[in-house]
XYZ file of C-alpha atoms in Angstrom:
107
model
C -5.289 4.544 6.618
C -2.583 2.693 8.533
C 0.706 1.994 6.741
C 3.915 0.102 7.476
C 5.488 3.412 8.503
C 3.055 3.529 11.441
C 4.586 0.446 13.106
C 6.529 1.282 16.277
C 9.203 -1.402 16.652
C 10.995 -1.827 19.975
C 14.721 -1.224 20.487
C 15.441 -4.674 19.012
C 13.489 -3.852 15.843
C 10.606 -6.140 16.819
C 6.876 -5.802 17.389
C 4.641 -8.364 19.148
C 2.144 -10.073 16.846
C -1.015 -11.715 18.128
C -2.568 -14.420 15.950
C -6.326 -14.664 16.416
C -8.732 -17.146 14.859
C -10.651 -15.152 12.253
C -13.888 -17.107 12.860
C -14.003 -17.666 16.622
C -11.918 -14.758 17.900
C -9.774 -17.108 20.009
C -6.260 -15.892 20.662
C -4.016 -18.577 19.189
C -0.505 -17.357 19.912
C 1.847 -14.447 20.330
C 5.073 -14.176 18.376
C 7.452 -11.449 17.253
C 7.845 -9.753 13.882
C 10.540 -7.578 12.425
C 9.878 -5.430 9.362
C 10.872 -8.254 7.018
C 8.471 -10.716 8.685
C 5.599 -8.243 8.538
C 6.255 -7.484 4.886
C 6.453 -11.216 4.083
C 3.163 -11.829 5.908
C 1.446 -9.092 3.917
C 2.920 -10.352 0.641
C 2.284 -14.095 1.082
C -0.761 -13.948 3.413
C 0.912 -16.604 5.605
C 1.915 -15.926 9.210
C 5.656 -15.182 9.134
C 7.569 -14.282 12.275
C 11.030 -13.567 13.676
C 12.567 -16.239 15.890
C 14.442 -14.508 18.697
C 16.223 -17.728 19.677
C 17.325 -18.722 16.158
C 17.676 -15.154 14.858
C 15.831 -15.948 11.632
C 12.455 -15.696 9.935
C 10.024 -18.586 10.215
C 6.689 -19.172 8.578
C 4.035 -20.899 10.673
C 3.511 -24.407 9.336
C 6.698 -24.679 7.261
C 7.711 -27.817 9.171
C 4.492 -28.854 10.973
C 1.999 -28.213 8.185
C -0.108 -26.173 10.644
C -0.350 -23.144 8.376
C -1.831 -19.748 9.192
C -3.706 -18.217 6.252
C -3.891 -14.499 7.039
C -7.262 -12.843 6.480
C -6.308 -9.414 7.839
C -3.471 -7.526 9.509
C -4.194 -4.664 11.905
C -2.108 -2.360 14.055
C -3.205 -1.219 17.508
C -3.783 2.436 18.392
C -0.188 2.923 19.629
C 1.332 1.177 16.631
C 3.227 -1.219 18.862
C 1.241 -4.456 18.438
C 0.153 -6.310 15.306
C -3.045 -8.373 15.201
C -3.375 -11.109 12.590
C -6.798 -12.616 11.910
C -6.001 -16.076 10.587
C -7.513 -19.325 9.396
C -5.400 -21.822 11.315
C -4.801 -25.283 9.854
C -4.244 -27.737 12.709
C -3.050 -26.751 16.177
C -1.462 -23.318 16.596
C 0.966 -24.334 19.346
C 4.176 -26.252 18.732
C 3.164 -28.503 21.662
C 0.156 -29.737 19.677
C -2.536 -27.826 21.580
C -5.163 -25.742 19.785
C -3.675 -22.499 21.127
C -0.497 -21.592 22.975
C -2.737 -20.816 25.973
C -4.764 -24.052 26.059
C -4.574 -25.668 29.513
C -2.209 -23.014 30.872
C -4.504 -20.934 33.052
C -2.717 -19.529 36.096
C -4.611 -20.719 39.170
C-alpha cells in the first residue's frame, strides 16, 4: 500500500498534482502540492494546493465556488506525481474554461 512517506518531493518540497475528472477521465488541471496541501486534501477531500506565486495554500473553489470534491488520490510509480480523481463543480480553470487545457492546443 502507498503511504505519504512514498511521495518524492522536488528540491522545493513540491510535487505536481494532476486533477482528473473522476467520471470522464478528462485532465482538468495541474497544480503543485507540498506535504501540508496533500495532507489537507486527504483530510478534507477537497483539492488543496500550494501557490508558488503567493507562497501559500489554496483550496480550489474557496473564492470561485468551483470546488473539487476528491474521490481518490493516487501516486505514480516513481512517487513524484499525484493524481486526484475529482468531481469538479463548475469550470476547473481560473479563466472560466472547463479545463486549463481547453482551447489551448499547440498547432
